[in-house]
Coordinates of C-alpha atoms and ligand atoms in Angstrom, one line a residue:
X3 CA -13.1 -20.7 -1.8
X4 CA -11.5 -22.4 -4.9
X5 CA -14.2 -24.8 -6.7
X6 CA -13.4 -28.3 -7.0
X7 CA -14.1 -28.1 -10.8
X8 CA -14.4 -25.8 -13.2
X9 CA -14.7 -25.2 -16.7
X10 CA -13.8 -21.8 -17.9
X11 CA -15.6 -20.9 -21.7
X12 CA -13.8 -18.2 -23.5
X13 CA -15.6 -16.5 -26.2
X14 CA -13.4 -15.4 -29.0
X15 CA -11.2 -18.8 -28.0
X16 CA -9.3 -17.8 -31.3
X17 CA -8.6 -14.0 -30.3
X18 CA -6.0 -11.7 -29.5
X19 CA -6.5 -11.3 -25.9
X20 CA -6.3 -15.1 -25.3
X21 CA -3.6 -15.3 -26.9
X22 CA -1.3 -13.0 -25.5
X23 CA -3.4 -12.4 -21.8
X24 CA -5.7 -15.3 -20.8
X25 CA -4.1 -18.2 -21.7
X26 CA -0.3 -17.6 -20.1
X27 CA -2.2 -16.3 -17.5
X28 CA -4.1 -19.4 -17.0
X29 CA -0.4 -21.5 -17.6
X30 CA 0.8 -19.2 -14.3
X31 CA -2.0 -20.5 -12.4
X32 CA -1.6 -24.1 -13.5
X33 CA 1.9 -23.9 -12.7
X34 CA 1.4 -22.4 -9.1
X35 CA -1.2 -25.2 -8.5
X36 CA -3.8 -22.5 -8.4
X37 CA -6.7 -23.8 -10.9
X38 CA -9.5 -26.2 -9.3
X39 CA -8.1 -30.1 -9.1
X40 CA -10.3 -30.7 -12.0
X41 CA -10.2 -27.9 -14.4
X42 CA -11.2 -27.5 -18.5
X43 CA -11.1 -24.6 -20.8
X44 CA -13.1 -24.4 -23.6
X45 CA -12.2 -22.1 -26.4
X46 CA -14.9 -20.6 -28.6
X47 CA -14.7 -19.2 -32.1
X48 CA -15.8 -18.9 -35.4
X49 CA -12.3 -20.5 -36.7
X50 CA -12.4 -24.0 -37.5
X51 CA -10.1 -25.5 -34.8
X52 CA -10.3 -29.1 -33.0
X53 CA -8.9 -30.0 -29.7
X54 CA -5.9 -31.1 -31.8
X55 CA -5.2 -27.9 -33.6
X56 CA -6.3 -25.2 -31.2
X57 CA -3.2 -26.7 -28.8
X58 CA -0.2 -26.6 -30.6
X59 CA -1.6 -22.4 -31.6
X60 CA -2.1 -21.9 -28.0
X61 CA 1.4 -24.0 -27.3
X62 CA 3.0 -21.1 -29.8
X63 CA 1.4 -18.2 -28.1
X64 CA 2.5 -19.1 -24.7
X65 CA 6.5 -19.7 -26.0
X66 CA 5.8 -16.1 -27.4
X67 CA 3.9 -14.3 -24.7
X68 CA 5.3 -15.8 -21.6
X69 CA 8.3 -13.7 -19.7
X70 CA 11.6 -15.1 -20.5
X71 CA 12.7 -18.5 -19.0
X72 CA 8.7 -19.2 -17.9
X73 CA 7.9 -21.9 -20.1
X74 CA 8.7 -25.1 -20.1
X75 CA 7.6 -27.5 -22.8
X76 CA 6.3 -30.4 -20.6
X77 CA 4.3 -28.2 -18.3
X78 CA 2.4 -26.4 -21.4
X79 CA 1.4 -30.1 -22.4
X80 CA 0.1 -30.6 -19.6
X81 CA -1.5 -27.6 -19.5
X82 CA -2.8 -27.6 -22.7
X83 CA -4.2 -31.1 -22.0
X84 CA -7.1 -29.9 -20.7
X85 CA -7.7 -27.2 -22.9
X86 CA -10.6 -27.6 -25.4
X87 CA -12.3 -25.9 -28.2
X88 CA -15.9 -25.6 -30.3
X89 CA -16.0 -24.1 -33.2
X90 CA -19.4 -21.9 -33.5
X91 CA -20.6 -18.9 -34.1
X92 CA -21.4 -16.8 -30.6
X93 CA -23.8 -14.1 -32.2
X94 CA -26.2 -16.2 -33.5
X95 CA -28.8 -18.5 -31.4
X96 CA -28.8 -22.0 -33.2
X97 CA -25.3 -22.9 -32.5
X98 CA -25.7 -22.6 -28.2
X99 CA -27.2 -26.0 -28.1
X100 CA -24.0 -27.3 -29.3
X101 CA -22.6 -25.4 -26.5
X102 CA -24.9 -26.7 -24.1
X103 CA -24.0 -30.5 -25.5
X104 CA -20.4 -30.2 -25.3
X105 CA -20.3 -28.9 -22.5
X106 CA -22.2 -32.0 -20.7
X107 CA -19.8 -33.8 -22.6
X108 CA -16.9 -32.2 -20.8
X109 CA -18.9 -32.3 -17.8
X110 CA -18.5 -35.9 -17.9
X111 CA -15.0 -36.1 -18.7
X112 CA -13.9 -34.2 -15.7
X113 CA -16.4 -34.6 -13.0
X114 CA -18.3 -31.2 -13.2
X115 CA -21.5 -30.3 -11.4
X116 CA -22.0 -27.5 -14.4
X117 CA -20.1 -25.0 -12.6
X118 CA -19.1 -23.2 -15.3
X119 CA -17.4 -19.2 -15.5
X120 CA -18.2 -17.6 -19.5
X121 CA -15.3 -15.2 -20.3
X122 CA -16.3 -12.6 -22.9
X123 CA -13.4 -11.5 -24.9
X124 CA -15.6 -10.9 -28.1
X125 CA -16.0 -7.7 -29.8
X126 CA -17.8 -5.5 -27.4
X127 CA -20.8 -6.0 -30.5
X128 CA -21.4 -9.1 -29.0
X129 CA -21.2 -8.2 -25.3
X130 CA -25.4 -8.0 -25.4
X131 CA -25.7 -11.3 -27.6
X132 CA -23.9 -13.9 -25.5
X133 CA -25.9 -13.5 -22.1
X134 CA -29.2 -13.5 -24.0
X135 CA -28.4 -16.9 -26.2
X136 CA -26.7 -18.3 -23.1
X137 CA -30.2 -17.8 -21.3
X138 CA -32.3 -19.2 -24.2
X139 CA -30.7 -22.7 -23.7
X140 CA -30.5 -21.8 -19.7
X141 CA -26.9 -21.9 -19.7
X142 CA -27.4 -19.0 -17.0
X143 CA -29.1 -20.8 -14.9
X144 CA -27.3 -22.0 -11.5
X145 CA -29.0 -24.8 -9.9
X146 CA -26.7 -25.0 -7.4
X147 CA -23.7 -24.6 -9.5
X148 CA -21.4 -21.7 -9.8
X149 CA -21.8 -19.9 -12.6
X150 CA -19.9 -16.6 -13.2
X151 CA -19.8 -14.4 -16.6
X152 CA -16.6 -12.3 -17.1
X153 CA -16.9 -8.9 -19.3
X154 CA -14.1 -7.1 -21.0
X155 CA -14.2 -3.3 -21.3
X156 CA -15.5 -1.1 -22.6
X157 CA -18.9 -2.4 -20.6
X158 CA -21.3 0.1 -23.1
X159 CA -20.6 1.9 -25.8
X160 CA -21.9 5.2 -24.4
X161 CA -24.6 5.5 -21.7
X162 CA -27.5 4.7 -23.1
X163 CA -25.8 1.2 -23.9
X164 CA -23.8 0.7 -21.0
X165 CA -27.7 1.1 -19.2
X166 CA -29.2 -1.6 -21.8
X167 CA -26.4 -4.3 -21.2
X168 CA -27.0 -4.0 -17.5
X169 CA -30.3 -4.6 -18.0
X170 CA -29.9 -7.9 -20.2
X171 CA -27.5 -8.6 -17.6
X172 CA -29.6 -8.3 -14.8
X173 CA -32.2 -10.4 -16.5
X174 CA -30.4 -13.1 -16.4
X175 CA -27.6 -13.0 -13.9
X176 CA -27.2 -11.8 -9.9
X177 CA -24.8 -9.0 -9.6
X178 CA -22.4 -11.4 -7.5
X179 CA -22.2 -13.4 -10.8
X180 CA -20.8 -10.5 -12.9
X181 CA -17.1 -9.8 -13.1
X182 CA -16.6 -6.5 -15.4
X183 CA -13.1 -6.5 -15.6
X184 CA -10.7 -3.9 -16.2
X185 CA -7.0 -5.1 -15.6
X186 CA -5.8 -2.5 -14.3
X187 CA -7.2 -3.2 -10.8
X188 CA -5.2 -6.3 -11.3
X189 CA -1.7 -4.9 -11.3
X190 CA 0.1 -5.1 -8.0
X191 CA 1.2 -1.4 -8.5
X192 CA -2.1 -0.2 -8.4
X193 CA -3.7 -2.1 -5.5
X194 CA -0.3 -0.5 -3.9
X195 CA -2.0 3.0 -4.2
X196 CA -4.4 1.9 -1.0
X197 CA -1.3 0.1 0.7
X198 CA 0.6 3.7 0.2
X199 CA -2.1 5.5 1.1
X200 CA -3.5 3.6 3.9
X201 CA -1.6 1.3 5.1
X202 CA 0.5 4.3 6.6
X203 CA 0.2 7.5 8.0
X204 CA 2.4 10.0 6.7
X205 CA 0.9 10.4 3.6
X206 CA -2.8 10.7 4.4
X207 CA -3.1 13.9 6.2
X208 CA -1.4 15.8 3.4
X209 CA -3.8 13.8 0.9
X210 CA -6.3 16.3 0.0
X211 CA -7.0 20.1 -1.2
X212 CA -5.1 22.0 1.8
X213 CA -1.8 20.6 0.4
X214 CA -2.3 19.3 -2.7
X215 CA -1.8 21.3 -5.7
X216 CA -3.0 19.2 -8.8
X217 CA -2.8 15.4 -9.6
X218 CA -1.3 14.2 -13.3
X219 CA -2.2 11.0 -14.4
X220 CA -0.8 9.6 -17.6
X221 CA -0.9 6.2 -18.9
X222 CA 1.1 6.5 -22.3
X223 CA 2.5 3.9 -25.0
X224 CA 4.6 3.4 -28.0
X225 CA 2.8 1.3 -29.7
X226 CA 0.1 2.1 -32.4
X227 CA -3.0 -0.2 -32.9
X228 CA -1.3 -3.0 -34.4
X229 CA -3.9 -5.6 -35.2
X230 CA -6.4 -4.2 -33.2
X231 CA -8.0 -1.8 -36.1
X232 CA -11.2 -3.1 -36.6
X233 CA -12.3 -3.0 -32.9
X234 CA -9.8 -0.3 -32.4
X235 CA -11.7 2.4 -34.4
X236 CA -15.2 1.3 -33.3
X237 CA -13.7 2.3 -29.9
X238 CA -10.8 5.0 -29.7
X239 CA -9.0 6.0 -26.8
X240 CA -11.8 7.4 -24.5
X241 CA -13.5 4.3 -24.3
X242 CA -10.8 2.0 -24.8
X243 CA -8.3 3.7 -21.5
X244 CA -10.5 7.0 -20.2
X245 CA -13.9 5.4 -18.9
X246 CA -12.5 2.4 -17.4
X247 CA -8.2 2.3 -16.4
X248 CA -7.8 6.4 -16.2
X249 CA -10.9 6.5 -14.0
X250 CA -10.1 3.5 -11.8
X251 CA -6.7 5.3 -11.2
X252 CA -8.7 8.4 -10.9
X253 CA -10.6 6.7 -7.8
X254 CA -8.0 5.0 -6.1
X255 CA -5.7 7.9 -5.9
X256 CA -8.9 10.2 -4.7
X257 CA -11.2 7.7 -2.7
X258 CA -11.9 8.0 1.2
X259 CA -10.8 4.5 2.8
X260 CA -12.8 1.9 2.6
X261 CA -13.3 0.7 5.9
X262 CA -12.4 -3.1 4.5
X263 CA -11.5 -4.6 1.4
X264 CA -14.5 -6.4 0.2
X265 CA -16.6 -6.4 -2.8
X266 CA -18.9 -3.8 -1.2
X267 CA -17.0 -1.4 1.1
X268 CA -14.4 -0.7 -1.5
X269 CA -16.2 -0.3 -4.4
X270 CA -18.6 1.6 -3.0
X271 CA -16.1 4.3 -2.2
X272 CA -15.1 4.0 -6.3
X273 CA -18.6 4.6 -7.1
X274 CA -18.6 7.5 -4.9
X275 CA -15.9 9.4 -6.6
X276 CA -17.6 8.8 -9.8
X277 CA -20.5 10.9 -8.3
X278 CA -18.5 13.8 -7.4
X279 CA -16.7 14.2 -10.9
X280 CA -17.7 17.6 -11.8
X281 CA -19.9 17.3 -14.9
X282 CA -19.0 19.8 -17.7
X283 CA -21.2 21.8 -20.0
X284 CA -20.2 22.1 -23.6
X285 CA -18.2 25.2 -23.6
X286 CA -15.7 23.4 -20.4
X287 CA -15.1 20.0 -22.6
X288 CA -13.7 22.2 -25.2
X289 CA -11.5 24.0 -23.5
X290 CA -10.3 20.7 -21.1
X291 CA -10.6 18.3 -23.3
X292 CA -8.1 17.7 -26.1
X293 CA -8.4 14.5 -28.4
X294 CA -5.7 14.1 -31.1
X295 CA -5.0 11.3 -33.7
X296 CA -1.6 10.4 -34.7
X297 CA 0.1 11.4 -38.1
X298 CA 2.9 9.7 -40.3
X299 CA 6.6 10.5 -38.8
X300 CA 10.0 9.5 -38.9
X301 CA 10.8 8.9 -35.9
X302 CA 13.8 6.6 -34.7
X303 CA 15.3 6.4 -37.7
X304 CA 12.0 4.7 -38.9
X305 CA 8.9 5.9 -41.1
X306 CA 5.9 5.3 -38.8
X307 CA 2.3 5.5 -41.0
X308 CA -0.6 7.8 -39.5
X309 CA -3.2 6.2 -37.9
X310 CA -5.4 6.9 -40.8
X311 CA -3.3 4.7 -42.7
X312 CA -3.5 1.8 -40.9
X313 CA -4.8 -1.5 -41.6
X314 CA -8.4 -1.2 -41.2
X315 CA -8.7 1.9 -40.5
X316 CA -10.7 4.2 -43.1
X317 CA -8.5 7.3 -44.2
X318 CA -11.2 9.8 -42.7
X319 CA -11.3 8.0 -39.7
X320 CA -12.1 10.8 -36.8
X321 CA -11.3 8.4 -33.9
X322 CA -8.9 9.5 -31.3
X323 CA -5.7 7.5 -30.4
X324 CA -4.8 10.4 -28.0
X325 CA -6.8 12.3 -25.2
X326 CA -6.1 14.8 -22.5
X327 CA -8.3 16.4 -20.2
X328 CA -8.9 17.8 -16.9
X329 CA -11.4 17.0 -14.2
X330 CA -12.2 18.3 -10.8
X331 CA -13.8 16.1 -7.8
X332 CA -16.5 18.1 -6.1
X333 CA -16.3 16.6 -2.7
X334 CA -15.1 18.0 0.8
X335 CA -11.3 16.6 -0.1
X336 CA -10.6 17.6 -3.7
X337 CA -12.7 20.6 -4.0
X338 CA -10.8 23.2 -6.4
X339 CA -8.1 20.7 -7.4
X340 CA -7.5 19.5 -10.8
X341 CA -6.9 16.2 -12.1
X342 CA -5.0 15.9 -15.1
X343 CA -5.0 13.3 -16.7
X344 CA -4.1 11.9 -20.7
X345 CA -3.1 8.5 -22.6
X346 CA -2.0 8.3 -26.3
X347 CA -0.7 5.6 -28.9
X348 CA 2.3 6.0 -30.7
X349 CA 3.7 8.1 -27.4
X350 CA 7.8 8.7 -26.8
X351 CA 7.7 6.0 -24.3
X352 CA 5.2 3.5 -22.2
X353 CA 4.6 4.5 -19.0
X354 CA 1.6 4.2 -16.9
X355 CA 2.3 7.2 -13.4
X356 CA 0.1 9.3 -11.6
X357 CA 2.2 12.7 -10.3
X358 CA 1.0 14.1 -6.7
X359 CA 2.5 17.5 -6.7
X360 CA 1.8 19.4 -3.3
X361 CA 1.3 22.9 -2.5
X362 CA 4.5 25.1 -2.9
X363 CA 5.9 26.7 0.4
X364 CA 3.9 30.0 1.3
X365 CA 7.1 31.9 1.2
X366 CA 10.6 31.1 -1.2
X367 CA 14.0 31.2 0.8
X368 CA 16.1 29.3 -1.6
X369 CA 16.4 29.0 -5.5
X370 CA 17.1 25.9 -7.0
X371 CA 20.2 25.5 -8.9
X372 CA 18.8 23.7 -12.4
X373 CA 15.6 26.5 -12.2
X374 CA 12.1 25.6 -12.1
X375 CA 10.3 24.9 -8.6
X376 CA 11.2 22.8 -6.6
X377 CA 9.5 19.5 -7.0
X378 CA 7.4 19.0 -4.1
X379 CA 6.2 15.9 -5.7
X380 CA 5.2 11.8 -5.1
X381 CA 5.2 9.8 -8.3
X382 CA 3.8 6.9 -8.1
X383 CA 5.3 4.7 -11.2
X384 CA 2.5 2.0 -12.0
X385 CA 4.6 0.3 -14.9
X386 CA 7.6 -0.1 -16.2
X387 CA 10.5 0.6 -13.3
X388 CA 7.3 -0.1 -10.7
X389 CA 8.0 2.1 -8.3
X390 CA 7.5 5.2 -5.4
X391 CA 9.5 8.3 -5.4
X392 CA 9.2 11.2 -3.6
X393 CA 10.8 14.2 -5.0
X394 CA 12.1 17.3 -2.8
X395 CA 14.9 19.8 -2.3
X396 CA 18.2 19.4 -0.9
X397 CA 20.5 22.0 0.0
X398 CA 23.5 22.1 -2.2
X399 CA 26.9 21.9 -0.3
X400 CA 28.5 24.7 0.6
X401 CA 28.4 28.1 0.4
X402 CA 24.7 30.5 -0.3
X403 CA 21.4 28.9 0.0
X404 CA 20.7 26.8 -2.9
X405 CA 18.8 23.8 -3.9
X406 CA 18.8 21.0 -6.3
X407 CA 15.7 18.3 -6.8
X408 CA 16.4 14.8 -5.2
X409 CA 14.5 11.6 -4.5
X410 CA 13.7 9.2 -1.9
X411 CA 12.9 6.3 -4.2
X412 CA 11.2 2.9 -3.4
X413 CA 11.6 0.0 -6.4
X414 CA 9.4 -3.4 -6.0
X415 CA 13.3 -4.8 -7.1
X416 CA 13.4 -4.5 -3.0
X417 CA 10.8 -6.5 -2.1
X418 CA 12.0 -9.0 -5.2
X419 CA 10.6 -7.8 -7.9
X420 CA 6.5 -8.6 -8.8
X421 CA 5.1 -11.8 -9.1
X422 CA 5.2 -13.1 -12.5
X423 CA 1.8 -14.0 -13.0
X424 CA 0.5 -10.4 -14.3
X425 CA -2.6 -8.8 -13.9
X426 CA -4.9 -11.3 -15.5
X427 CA -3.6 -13.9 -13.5
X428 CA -4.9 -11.9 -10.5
X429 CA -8.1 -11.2 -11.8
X430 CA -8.8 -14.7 -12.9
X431 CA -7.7 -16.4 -9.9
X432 CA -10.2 -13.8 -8.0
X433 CA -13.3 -14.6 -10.2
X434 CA -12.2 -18.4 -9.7
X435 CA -12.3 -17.5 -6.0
X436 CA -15.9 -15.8 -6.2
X437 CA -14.3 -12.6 -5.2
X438 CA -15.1 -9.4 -7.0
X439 CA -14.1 -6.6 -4.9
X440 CA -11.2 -5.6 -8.1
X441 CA -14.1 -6.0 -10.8
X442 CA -16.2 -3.3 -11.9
X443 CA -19.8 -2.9 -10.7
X444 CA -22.9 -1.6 -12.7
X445 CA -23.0 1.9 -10.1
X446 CA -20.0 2.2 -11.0
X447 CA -19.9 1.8 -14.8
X448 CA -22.9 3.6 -15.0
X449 CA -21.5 6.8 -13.2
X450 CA -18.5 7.0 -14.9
X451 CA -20.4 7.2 -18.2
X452 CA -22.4 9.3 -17.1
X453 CA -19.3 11.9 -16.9
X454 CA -18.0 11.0 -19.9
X455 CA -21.2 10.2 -22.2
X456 CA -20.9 14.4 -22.8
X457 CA -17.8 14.3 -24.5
X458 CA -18.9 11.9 -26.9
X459 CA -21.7 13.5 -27.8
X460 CA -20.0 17.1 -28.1
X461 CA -17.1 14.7 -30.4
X462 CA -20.4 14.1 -33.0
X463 CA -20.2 17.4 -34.2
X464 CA -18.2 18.5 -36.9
X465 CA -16.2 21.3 -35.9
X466 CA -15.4 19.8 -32.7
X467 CA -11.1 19.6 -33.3
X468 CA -9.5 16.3 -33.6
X469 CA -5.6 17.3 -33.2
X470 CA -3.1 15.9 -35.5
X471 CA 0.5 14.6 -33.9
X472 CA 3.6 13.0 -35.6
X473 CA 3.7 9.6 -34.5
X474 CA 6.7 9.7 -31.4
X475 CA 6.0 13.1 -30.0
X476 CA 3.9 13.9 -26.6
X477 CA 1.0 14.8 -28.7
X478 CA -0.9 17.7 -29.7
X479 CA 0.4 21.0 -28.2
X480 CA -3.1 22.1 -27.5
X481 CA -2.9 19.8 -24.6
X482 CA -0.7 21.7 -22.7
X483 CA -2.9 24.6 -23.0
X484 CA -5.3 23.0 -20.3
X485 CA -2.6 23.3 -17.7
X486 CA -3.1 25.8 -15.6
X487 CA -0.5 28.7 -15.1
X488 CA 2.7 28.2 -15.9
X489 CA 2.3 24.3 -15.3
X490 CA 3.1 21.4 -17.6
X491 CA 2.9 17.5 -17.9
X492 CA 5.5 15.8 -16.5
X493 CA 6.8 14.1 -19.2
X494 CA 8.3 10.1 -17.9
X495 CA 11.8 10.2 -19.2
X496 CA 11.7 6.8 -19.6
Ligands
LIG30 C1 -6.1 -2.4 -22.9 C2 -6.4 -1.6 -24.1 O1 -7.2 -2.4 -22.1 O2 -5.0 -1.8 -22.2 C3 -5.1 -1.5 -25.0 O3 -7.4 -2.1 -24.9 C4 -4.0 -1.0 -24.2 O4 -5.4 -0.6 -26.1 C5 -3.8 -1.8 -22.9 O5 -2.8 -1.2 -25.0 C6 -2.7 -1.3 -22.0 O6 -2.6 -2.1 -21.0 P1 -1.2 -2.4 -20.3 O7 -1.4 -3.3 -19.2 O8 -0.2 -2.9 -21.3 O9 -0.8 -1.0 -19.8

């Protein structure tokens, strides 16, 4: 149920991620009437905003984030009317009484019980600071109240880390009051994998190793770090896409059905395909898993510098901006089939789709008139063109026996295209609701490190390769070399 009141407390109130994500998100849900009747946000920092200044920034940031034609000048102001901000420093300890005060202060103003949801959106540095300070001035604490702490990803930055910060969680906090979020499992398109999948019947009987060949995954984009290099090389691509979105889409696509959607049933079947990822000894992560790093390029009629040139970055950076690997799921249903899956910066396009291909016919009547095999294939498009399409053979007209690829395709234009409140809004509107069945929970984060907490280790040591690829291409060859036979990646032509 939606709270009466609420204050929401974003750490790193002056960040990118508010900016761009949280607050038009939060300007959807005002305008659909979905925040609590009595409703304040208070923005944290280290800059030295007031109420005064930090509104007319965040007023600029929704003109520039929001879709085209969303916002409206008189709604943002009264939006941004109860929208408030305390400058302080969140890693150290003597500035959370001030906390504490203002928010009794705001407490007052709006009628508040102290229910009161802490939004991390820090650099993950801080992730193990905040909880503690929050519990030396018993901020923590419910009484009563609601009180709800969201976490960004990456939740750890290894496993040994990920472990420690759910322990100072757990010290302080129930599970049911920890939202890890990872806004993928906010996009409509994904939470469509379980509609396709089990919401009808045709697919699921062919949904496992008897007909299913391999699985693709690849969540690509054309953009390079941008801003972003400071937390950006502290992080790379594993841990910033590979241990949280790649894996959720890993689960979705191979999890049994949960027998309901709630916070227990469903995530339990995530956390049990996290159990059943194959771990891989030293010798398999090199030859399955490919990291690369883009270099300078021309590329669109445009220079484009190498990663290593970046702002922030240092020029012997080793951190990955690209990764490829394969994985097999050691369970009754996948057994034997690998799961290919990559993400990159500075890609050819940006495209987030996961490929189904199914097993080839046992005998070959007809030859297809462009060559190749026939597609046999359901691509599920998770962003941009959202979308379903299931690829076959047709006969070709006429005389002989040939065939040419064609679709079936489904577009969310048909059902009116998606909502416009994005992922975030989704995901905030949930935690808001107490609901965190699409939020990540410790099993889970814990498993999934423990599959990829290997890699990391094996990437420490020197002669471990870290690919080069021009900035604008589908990066390093050597990533093609872990498809099996005469396979490759299907490349998203758009
Ligand atoms: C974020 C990553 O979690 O996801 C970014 O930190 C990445 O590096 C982004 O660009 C991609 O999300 P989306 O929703 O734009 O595909």
């Amino acid at each position: 149920t939606r709270p009466e009141s609420l204050i929401l407390v974003i750490f790193g109130g002056s960040g990118d991620l508010t900016k761009r994500k949280l607050i038009p998100s939060l300007y959807q849900l005002f305008k659909q009437g979905k925040l609590p009747d009595r409703f304040a946000v208070l923005g944290l920092g280290r800059t030295d905003y007031t109420d005064e200044s930090y509104r007319p920034h965040l007023d600029e940031s929704l003109r520039k984030y929001l879709a085209e034609g969303e916002y409206d000048a008189s709604l943002s102001e009264q939006f941004l009317s109860s929208v408030h901000y305390l400058s302080m420093d969140p890693a150290v300890a003597s500035d959370y009484p001030k906390l504490a005060t203002r928010l009794s202060e705001l407490d007052l103003l709006i009628r508040n019980p102290g229910n009161y949801i802490y939004y991390l959106s820090t650099p993950p540095s801080l992730y193990g600071v905040v909880p503690q300070h929050l519990m030396s001035v018993g901020l923590n604490r419910a009484d009563g109240a609601l009180r709800r702490i969201v976490i960004e990803k990456p939740f750890g930055y290894n496993l040994d880390s990920a472990l420690e910060l759910n322990k100072i969680y757990q010290a302080g906090f129930h599970e049911d009051q920890l939202y890890r979020i990872d806004h993928f499992l906010g996009k409509e398109t994904v939470q469509d994998i379980m509609a396709l999948r089990f919401a009808n019947g045709i697919f699921e009987p062919l949904w496992n190793r008897n007909y299913i060949e391999r699985v693709e995954i690849t969540a690509v984009e054309n953009m390079g770090i941008e801003s972003r290099g400071g937390f950006y090389d502290q992080t790379g691509a594993l841990r910033d896409m590979v241990q949280n979105h790649l894996a959720q889409l890993v689960a979705l696509t191979a999890m049994e059905p949960p027998v309901q959607f709630n916070a227990d049933l469903f995530r339990n079947e995530v956390v049990k395909v996290y159990q059943s990822f194959r771990p891989m000894s030293d010798e398999e992560i090199r030859r399955r898993v490919i990291r690369g790093q883009y270099t300078e390029s021309e590329w669109k009629g445009e220079h484009h510098r190498a990663y290593r040139e970046e702002d922030k970055i240092p020029h012997d950076s080793r951190t990955e901006t690209f990764l490829a690997m394969k994985l097999y799921i050691d369970n009754w249903r996948w057994q034997g089939v690998p799961f290919y899956i990559r993400t990159g910066k500075m890609m050819p396009t940006k495209v987030t789709e996961i490929v189904v291909h199914f097993k080839p016919t046992p005998h070959k009547m007809f030859t297809t008139i462009d060559g190749g095999a026939v597609p046999n294939q359901l691509v599920i498009r998770i962003q941009p063109d959202e979308g379903i399409s299931l690829k076959f053979a047709a006969k070709v007209p006429g005389s002989g026996f040939e065939v040419k690829k064609v679709a079936m395709n489904f577009t969310y234009d048909q059902l009116g295209g998606l909502a416009s409140g994005d992922a975030y809004s989704r995901l905030l509107e949930d935690c808001m609701l107490g609901d965190s069945t699409l939020f990540t929970r410790s099993d889970a984060v814990e498993m999934s490190w423990r599959f990829f907490d290997p890699i990391l280790r094996l990437w420490q040591e020197e002669d471990f390769p870290l690919y080069g690829y021009p900035a604008g291409t589908w990066g390093p060859k050597q990533s093609d070399l872990i498809i099996e036979r005469d396979h490759s990646w299907t490349n998203p032509c758009k």
